[in-house]
């Protein structure tokens, strides 16, 4: 390039650069560190120095002073550290990127430089080049410097920030650059993240670039698909009543012709509107719109056809444009609404098919006056069909509606009128007078009713005033009504209200009709122009009004327990008591025996070092291999030291474990070593189970999740997190190397707590020697010490797959091993056998290996531990080895009950050999003492997550070499052992060194919710400071999903979000259980959540797959997979209760293709969920499903439509729109009959318009019909799997109101086409339905909020829940 030639190609030339090059901003030079340019470093440096001098001289015309030393120029006179350019080069080298290149531009303002990074793919040798790291225009001034050297170092600093902003590299930079890092650069990053450009600051910019290119390609593909869809819809019919646009007809019905319709029955709508009047909350946070905002809203909504005065009134009470539109659709009477907002075929008036013509006529006359037909009907019934008394009651209601806003508009007990109907001479005389005054304009309709045709100046419309004598006239005003074609009822009611108020103030006890006519003729133009507020007449105009004063919801926080801070006073009474107890216990023979065993562990030799390091530092990292005693001994060393220093009362050590079995096993082991009972000095706390005594228990082993729950429920702010640990002296995080999601979250919380709690000690324990990672993470927060303990393991011999095949003489063609010579001479080489085995787990080979090991060991005692990836593989392995003689086979995995997990520790029965089939829970933490042989399949089940398509996959993958090393070590705990690796040496070499941290490969919704629950509002920034930051796209997707689920609204937790944050379960399962408790079907939702957590209880053997699917579908035909599973579980419970024989129950399960073990696991998980809901305060401590005290929680367990709706609510936004084909008909004797569509012609589409397919294993795979009077709108699915197609599983169909009530945000289509749910699901229907449902949603949210605050279940809450339940059960209809 030209710039390179000027730098290196000119040699020692001192020619002055041309003025054009100096002053053109776009000219630049690239500085490269390539090898071919570094051959003559000295000459190049000299040339560069000369050129710099000439450039400066040509600009200033003065002699250039001696160039200062670069380190002093950049870092200052006292700087001795590294410079930005060097740091960047080292970073690129560590990342295996190419050396950075620098552009250089010269302008009148000075020099500016940018960095270009490159990386070569080691496999394809393809060079990836990033665009230069360029500052935005508003920050461009920062890049301008007086010298090229300074510009280059500035560019290096900015490049470092772009790829290392999540690290503390700024601590290594010179002062000026350090300030830039924490100042302007940090502000720029916040702006970019806010604008959706967080990808610019990924640690691996090349991977980020690749992901963006893939995302853009995907978007382009979807854009093309949308264009095709638009073209397909081009010939659809137009929406009725919508005129052509821009001189040509515009097809406004594109995309709306095949969408389902949603309707609401009349009585149901009246009830919902009445509830909205009483309970709906507008503008809950009392937001005040600015004059500018109001003006914009008024202008926009006037264009939609609303009256200006109505809009102005609405803006006084609403918070934004959307709420203003909803308010108008609720409050404006139907006859004054814009045409687009009315339902199809709407006709003003009323038609009631009662068969009573006289009654219908009375209601018609009364409602024609402008009053709501529903109120007219109710009052007419109240007064036994007396139209006169009804009219008077209606007018009284209109005048008195503000006196008691909480009173039902249908309660007319305070509006009683006299029944006096006698003729009155005064009234007769007045009628005669009116006749003579108005002539033809006057008509006497009856003895009590007359009409006067009004003459209203400047008004073309005709007005006829009807006057009905009131029961106490003239002591009270007469009943008036007005008819005028096209004049909305709302305006007429306003006229009645004002004219009667005028009469009451000025005309009582005298003939007043003439004066009323005169007043109306002069005031009608004014009232028509400015009718006043809708609220003044809303009680009589519609049932959908509410209290005048907007309620304001204050933010409320539930505050958990407040621990008492530690008192660090040695020698108090309690401490001395603990010390004397310890000394007395140490004198016992049992304790001496235990102590001798402890002293044989490698950790004992480092006892003093551990205690001193913990005492001296806030953070201590203890690394120790398997068998070193780090987990059992370190916490005891710390506790004994505190007791000896007379600080026993202050000791409160919490030790976290990644798994329940680890916490239980360590609690048992440590309590035995201290000769105490679990629950006294040593305790534990796992989900749903704990043994500990406040003030007495000094070491508590807990699962990491339990400690996080304590921090999350502490009060909702970061200070509350600190307070929650006020009574804790030490937090020990064991197995920190596993890098689970919970562990990484806990570490970032502890790091922030350490800044405020200088007396808190944190101990990190790792089974591998990777302490440096954690040391760097905590270094800038606290002092860090390290202790390394050598392991105590016996030699372990390794046998790989070829060795195992040779040892067992295994023949892949037969089911079992054959140990005679015939098998060894069958002509197959070991290599061909290995090839025949493939990479899948062969259970016959495992059984053969177990048999061979048992034979080799003979009479020698010792157990065998088999590592398998999952529960299914464990069950298949146990089935394979059960036929072997003298084998005591046991499973070990996280889903087992605590009591079942403990069965692996005792020795096998006499004469039998213990064989344990385990998942990776047996790799670390727990120690099974008698294991002498390990069989390692080398596999693990690992969750992977693709944030681009929101797909989660649980895949069987190769374990890491570090994990396999841990597995191997289990064979050498008690004596020399053997490890049988069912994989080749080549496969082992290809394994990853360490597993990727869980935070980088799982969905982050629960983590983001937990972060928000502790008071952190900026979730992305918080997670960016974790040990290994997750992908920004995954974080953004998780926050977006939480919003769609209803857990977050903006940055604030909703009431539902607060509940979900307290329930330790998958968010969808938690949401299902919360709604189940609210809507009275708790037991059913508990079962469904447990099924989702475990798996379906149905088994599907390949040979009888269709029979299995038919058996499953028979439990709940067409209701969906989960309801079939629920029905099967309930049937199993009934069968278990009525059938005492286990064999009979097992036979029943086999007949119905059910797994007895899975059903038991589901039952166990249900119990755990009940405990979790009780701990969270959502259920009473005495909850019993059979108790009448809690019967309301299970009153609707049998309502299948309600359950389908709640499942859809829990799974949202995992919904797939159902698109039915055009209806086909068949001829019959009675005429054409509609045919059910073929299953293959029914299509399903996700929110991104991608087509998905029902999984063949689903009960809905062949479904042609669905439950309910109306066809379902969508399918709710729990999981989405991509194989040959994208399939959805665990399905439930749901109706329109399920989507409306529990789907995404509701939007009203202002072209009158219907309602849009979540921005994608369209339904044709009346706009007012959308508003009413939206208000009901807010009421349900308030019911949930009361639960968060511990409020009692009230009558209003029952009413709200009951209305919502009937809506989804009846799909909006009255019956």
XYZ file of N, CA and C in Angstrom, residues 1237-1369:
399
model
N -60.603 -31.679 8.248
C -59.391 -31.595 7.427
C -58.445 -32.739 7.730
N -57.695 -33.164 6.740
C -56.670 -34.170 6.974
C -55.555 -33.570 7.815
N -54.984 -34.386 8.688
C -53.965 -33.888 9.618
C -52.791 -33.265 8.871
N -52.415 -33.865 7.751
C -51.240 -33.362 7.024
C -51.496 -32.011 6.371
N -52.772 -31.613 6.223
C -53.078 -30.321 5.595
C -53.136 -29.182 6.609
N -53.080 -29.510 7.890
C -53.079 -28.474 8.943
C -51.641 -28.021 9.158
N -51.419 -26.731 9.078
C -50.065 -26.185 9.196
C -49.899 -25.414 10.498
N -48.651 -25.343 10.948
C -48.343 -24.675 12.213
C -47.172 -23.719 11.998
N -47.302 -22.498 12.548
C -46.280 -21.469 12.341
C -45.936 -20.806 13.679
N -44.651 -20.608 13.918
C -44.175 -19.949 15.136
C -44.202 -18.432 14.957
N -43.937 -17.653 16.020
C -43.993 -16.191 15.899
C -43.113 -15.600 14.812
N -42.011 -16.256 14.462
C -41.150 -15.726 13.402
C -41.574 -16.217 12.024
N -42.816 -16.746 11.926
C -43.411 -17.224 10.669
C -42.735 -18.480 10.129
N -41.907 -19.126 10.943
C -41.291 -20.382 10.524
C -42.286 -21.533 10.715
N -42.314 -22.413 9.757
C -43.226 -23.549 9.879
C -42.589 -24.625 10.748
N -43.394 -25.214 11.615
C -42.943 -26.320 12.456
C -43.911 -27.484 12.264
N -43.498 -28.664 12.719
C -44.278 -29.870 12.497
C -44.498 -30.586 13.820
N -45.656 -31.207 13.947
C -45.958 -31.983 15.142
C -45.083 -33.230 15.156
N -44.431 -33.484 16.285
C -43.539 -34.642 16.378
C -44.339 -35.936 16.236
N -43.808 -36.915 15.520
C -44.560 -38.166 15.321
C -44.967 -38.853 16.622
N -44.251 -38.634 17.714
C -44.593 -39.278 18.981
C -45.770 -38.608 19.683
N -46.211 -37.450 19.202
C -47.284 -36.710 19.861
C -48.643 -37.341 19.591
N -49.531 -37.215 20.551
C -50.904 -37.707 20.373
C -51.665 -36.862 19.356
N -51.144 -35.685 19.016
C -51.810 -34.815 18.054
C -51.238 -34.955 16.643
N -50.359 -35.933 16.457
C -49.723 -36.075 15.150
C -50.757 -36.343 14.054
N -51.752 -37.178 14.356
C -52.783 -37.523 13.371
C -54.098 -36.800 13.644
N -54.067 -35.758 14.482
C -55.310 -35.111 14.904
C -55.980 -34.390 13.740
N -57.290 -34.626 13.586
C -58.091 -33.923 12.591
C -59.093 -32.984 13.245
N -59.508 -33.343 14.446
C -60.453 -32.520 15.203
C -59.834 -32.211 16.552
N -60.294 -31.108 17.130
C -59.777 -30.656 18.416
C -60.946 -30.403 19.363
N -60.697 -30.385 20.667
C -61.786 -30.169 21.619
C -62.288 -28.728 21.580
N -63.545 -28.557 22.006
C -64.113 -27.217 22.080
C -65.057 -26.937 20.936
N -66.008 -26.002 21.186
C -66.973 -25.645 20.155
C -66.293 -24.936 18.991
N -65.340 -24.066 19.313
C -64.604 -23.344 18.273
C -63.252 -24.014 18.073
N -62.723 -24.014 16.855
C -61.402 -24.613 16.631
C -60.328 -23.856 17.398
N -59.262 -24.546 17.805
C -58.201 -23.862 18.561
C -57.460 -22.862 17.682
N -56.842 -21.903 18.340
C -56.092 -20.860 17.643
C -54.637 -21.256 17.485
N -54.091 -21.928 18.497
C -52.672 -22.258 18.442
C -52.365 -23.497 19.264
N -51.161 -24.001 19.073
C -50.623 -25.099 19.873
C -49.572 -24.524 20.811
N -49.645 -24.902 22.074
C -48.578 -24.564 23.012
C -47.611 -25.743 23.055
N -46.318 -25.465 22.965
C -45.329 -26.548 22.974
C -44.241 -26.236 23.999
N -43.699 -27.318 24.585
C -42.665 -27.152 25.610
C -41.266 -27.198 25.020
N -41.089 -28.001 23.978
C -39.745 -28.130 23.414
C -39.819 -28.147 21.898
N -38.759 -27.654 21.286
C -38.630 -27.589 19.834
C -37.320 -28.265 19.465
N -37.400 -29.207 18.544
C -36.236 -30.012 18.195
C -36.006 -29.933 16.694
N -34.776 -29.696 16.306
C -34.433 -29.633 14.885
C -33.723 -30.910 14.477
N -34.343 -31.697 13.602
C -33.696 -32.867 13.000
C -33.840 -32.711 11.492
N -34.555 -33.638 10.842
C -34.813 -33.460 9.410
C -35.745 -32.288 9.172
N -36.635 -32.029 10.149
C -37.503 -30.854 10.168
C -37.444 -30.275 11.575
N -38.102 -29.147 11.744
C -38.214 -28.587 13.093
C -39.515 -29.098 13.688
N -39.388 -29.943 14.729
C -40.553 -30.555 15.360
C -40.838 -29.892 16.705
N -42.114 -29.901 17.093
C -42.511 -29.428 18.418
C -43.101 -30.603 19.187
N -42.836 -30.617 20.513
C -43.264 -31.749 21.346
C -43.954 -31.232 22.605
N -44.564 -32.177 23.328
C -45.289 -31.859 24.563
C -46.325 -30.779 24.265
N -47.315 -31.145 23.462
C -48.241 -30.172 22.873
C -49.581 -30.141 23.590
N -50.209 -28.967 23.533
C -51.572 -28.777 24.027
C -52.245 -27.745 23.129
N -53.441 -28.029 22.574
C -54.151 -27.011 21.792
C -54.851 -26.023 22.706
N -54.938 -24.774 22.291
C -55.607 -23.775 23.128
C -56.445 -22.841 22.263
N -57.504 -22.297 22.866
C -58.454 -21.463 22.160
C -58.055 -20.005 22.100
N -58.946 -19.223 21.497
C -58.657 -17.807 21.287
C -58.498 -17.024 22.576
N -59.362 -17.289 23.564
C -59.275 -16.513 24.801
C -58.079 -16.903 25.652
N -57.577 -18.127 25.478
C -56.330 -18.480 26.164
C -55.193 -17.614 25.649
N -55.149 -17.424 24.316
C -54.113 -16.566 23.729
C -54.326 -15.108 24.110
N -55.584 -14.655 24.110
C -55.863 -13.257 24.454
C -55.516 -12.954 25.911
N -55.907 -13.858 26.818
C -55.702 -13.600 28.246
C -54.247 -13.768 28.670
N -53.556 -14.721 28.060
C -52.233 -15.069 28.571
C -51.130 -14.971 27.526
N -51.441 -14.484 26.324
C -50.420 -14.366 25.295
C -49.604 -13.105 25.481
N -49.002 -12.649 24.389
C -48.168 -11.452 24.459
C -49.010 -10.184 24.523
N -48.354 -9.075 24.300
C -48.997 -7.776 24.386
C -50.122 -7.655 23.348
N -51.249 -7.055 23.771
C -52.390 -6.889 22.873
C -52.276 -5.565 22.125
N -52.485 -5.628 20.820
C -52.495 -4.421 19.995
C -53.803 -4.380 19.213
N -54.398 -3.201 19.127
C -55.655 -3.025 18.401
C -55.343 -2.579 16.985
N -55.907 -3.265 16.025
C -55.725 -2.886 14.625
C -56.694 -1.751 14.303
N -56.157 -0.576 13.984
C -56.994 0.606 13.783
C -57.635 0.668 12.404
N -57.473 -0.402 11.618
C -58.211 -0.508 10.359
C -59.448 -1.378 10.531
N -59.709 -1.767 11.775
C -60.920 -2.505 12.056
C -60.859 -3.985 11.765
N -59.637 -4.519 11.593
C -59.538 -5.925 11.221
C -59.520 -6.845 12.429
N -59.123 -6.352 13.592
C -59.153 -7.202 14.768
C -58.086 -6.858 15.788
N -57.543 -7.898 16.413
C -56.609 -7.769 17.532
C -55.354 -8.565 17.193
N -54.203 -8.024 17.565
C -52.933 -8.713 17.348
C -52.332 -9.046 18.709
N -52.002 -10.315 18.927
C -51.437 -10.772 20.202
C -49.945 -10.986 20.031
N -49.171 -10.310 20.862
C -47.725 -10.512 20.843
C -47.043 -10.071 19.572
N -47.728 -9.232 18.774
C -47.133 -8.732 17.550
C -47.178 -9.707 16.391
N -47.837 -10.881 16.560
C -47.805 -11.866 15.472
C -49.099 -12.660 15.312
N -49.820 -12.918 16.389
C -51.011 -13.769 16.325
C -52.245 -12.896 16.109
N -52.857 -13.015 14.932
C -53.984 -12.165 14.573
C -55.311 -12.874 14.845
N -56.277 -12.095 15.347
C -57.634 -12.600 15.551
C -58.623 -11.514 15.175
N -59.611 -11.889 14.381
C -60.623 -10.925 13.968
C -61.666 -10.811 15.079
N -61.963 -9.588 15.458
C -62.933 -9.375 16.524
C -63.075 -7.906 16.839
N -64.016 -7.611 17.682
C -64.327 -6.254 18.090
C -63.171 -5.690 18.914
N -62.778 -4.472 18.606
C -61.660 -3.852 19.321
C -61.932 -3.769 20.812
N -63.209 -3.543 21.189
C -63.526 -3.420 22.615
C -63.217 -4.711 23.363
N -63.327 -5.852 22.704
C -62.976 -7.122 23.347
C -61.506 -7.099 23.766
N -60.646 -6.604 22.874
C -59.225 -6.519 23.197
C -58.967 -5.643 24.402
N -59.702 -4.515 24.492
C -59.511 -3.609 25.624
C -59.991 -4.258 26.912
N -61.160 -4.892 26.877
C -61.688 -5.534 28.081
C -60.752 -6.632 28.576
N -60.241 -7.430 27.656
C -59.315 -8.494 28.042
C -58.026 -7.895 28.606
N -57.557 -6.805 27.990
C -56.357 -6.140 28.504
C -56.537 -5.646 29.923
N -57.718 -5.106 30.216
C -58.006 -4.652 31.587
C -58.091 -5.833 32.554
N -58.678 -6.945 32.077
C -58.744 -8.142 32.927
C -57.349 -8.646 33.263
N -56.456 -8.558 32.305
C -55.066 -8.963 32.571
C -54.484 -8.177 33.737
N -54.733 -6.869 33.722
C -54.237 -6.041 34.811
C -54.824 -6.451 36.150
N -56.084 -6.870 36.154
C -56.718 -7.302 37.400
C -56.103 -8.600 37.907
N -55.800 -9.524 36.992
C -55.135 -10.768 37.396
C -53.749 -10.461 37.966
N -53.047 -9.522 37.345
C -51.736 -9.110 37.860
C -51.860 -8.572 39.286
N -52.938 -7.840 39.566
C -53.148 -7.296 40.904
C -53.447 -8.416 41.895
N -54.176 -9.442 41.452
C -54.414 -10.599 42.315
C -53.081 -11.259 42.683
N -52.195 -11.406 41.689
C -50.869 -11.976 41.953
C -50.064 -11.090 42.895
N -50.189 -9.782 42.707
C -49.433 -8.861 43.560
C -49.874 -8.968 45.019
N -51.169 -9.170 45.232
C -51.650 -9.358 46.603
C -51.025 -10.591 47.228
N -50.845 -11.635 46.405
C -50.209 -12.836 46.925
C -48.762 -12.570 47.317
N -48.062 -11.775 46.516
C -46.671 -11.427 46.834
C -46.601 -10.707 48.175
N -47.576 -9.810 48.401
C -47.586 -9.021 49.632
C -48.207 -9.760 50.799
N -48.623 -11.004 50.568
C -49.218 -11.776 51.655
C -50.638 -11.393 51.963
N -51.319 -10.729 51.028
C -52.692 -10.305 51.267
C -53.662 -11.473 51.230
N -54.816 -11.285 51.895
C -55.825 -12.334 51.953
C -56.588 -12.405 50.629
N -57.125 -13.580 50.342
C -57.915 -13.824 49.128
C -59.299 -13.239 49.353
N -59.668 -12.198 48.611
C -60.925 -11.505 48.831
C -61.990 -11.870 47.820
N -63.183 -11.348 48.052
C -64.319 -11.615 47.168
C -64.075 -11.049 45.774
N -63.473 -9.864 45.716
C -63.169 -9.265 44.412
C -62.206 -10.126 43.613
N -61.222 -10.701 44.318
C -60.268 -11.571 43.634
C -60.968 -12.796 43.051
N -61.876 -13.394 43.829
C -62.628 -14.547 43.342
C -63.433 -14.182 42.102
N -64.007 -12.972 42.117
C -64.822 -12.542 40.986
C -63.972 -12.402 39.729
N -62.813 -11.778 39.869
C -61.921 -11.592 38.716
C -61.498 -12.949 38.159
N -61.015 -13.826 39.031
C -60.553 -15.136 38.592
C -61.694 -15.941 37.974
N -62.883 -15.826 38.558
C -64.029 -16.553 38.027
C -64.404 -16.110 36.632
N -64.371 -14.811 36.379
C -64.700 -14.303 35.046
C -63.671 -14.776 34.030
N -62.393 -14.695 34.373
C -61.346 -15.143 33.441
C -61.491 -16.633 33.174
N -61.780 -17.391 34.218
C -61.930 -18.840 34.040
C -63.090 -19.162 33.090
N -64.214 -18.489 33.255
C -65.351 -18.752 32.366
C -65.050 -18.314 30.929
N -64.296 -17.244 30.775
C -63.941 -16.795 29.426
C -63.177 -17.872 28.670
N -62.177 -18.468 29.329
C -61.365 -19.467 28.627
C -62.078 -20.798 28.513
N -62.959 -21.108 29.497
C -63.688 -22.376 29.427
C -64.748 -22.365 28.337
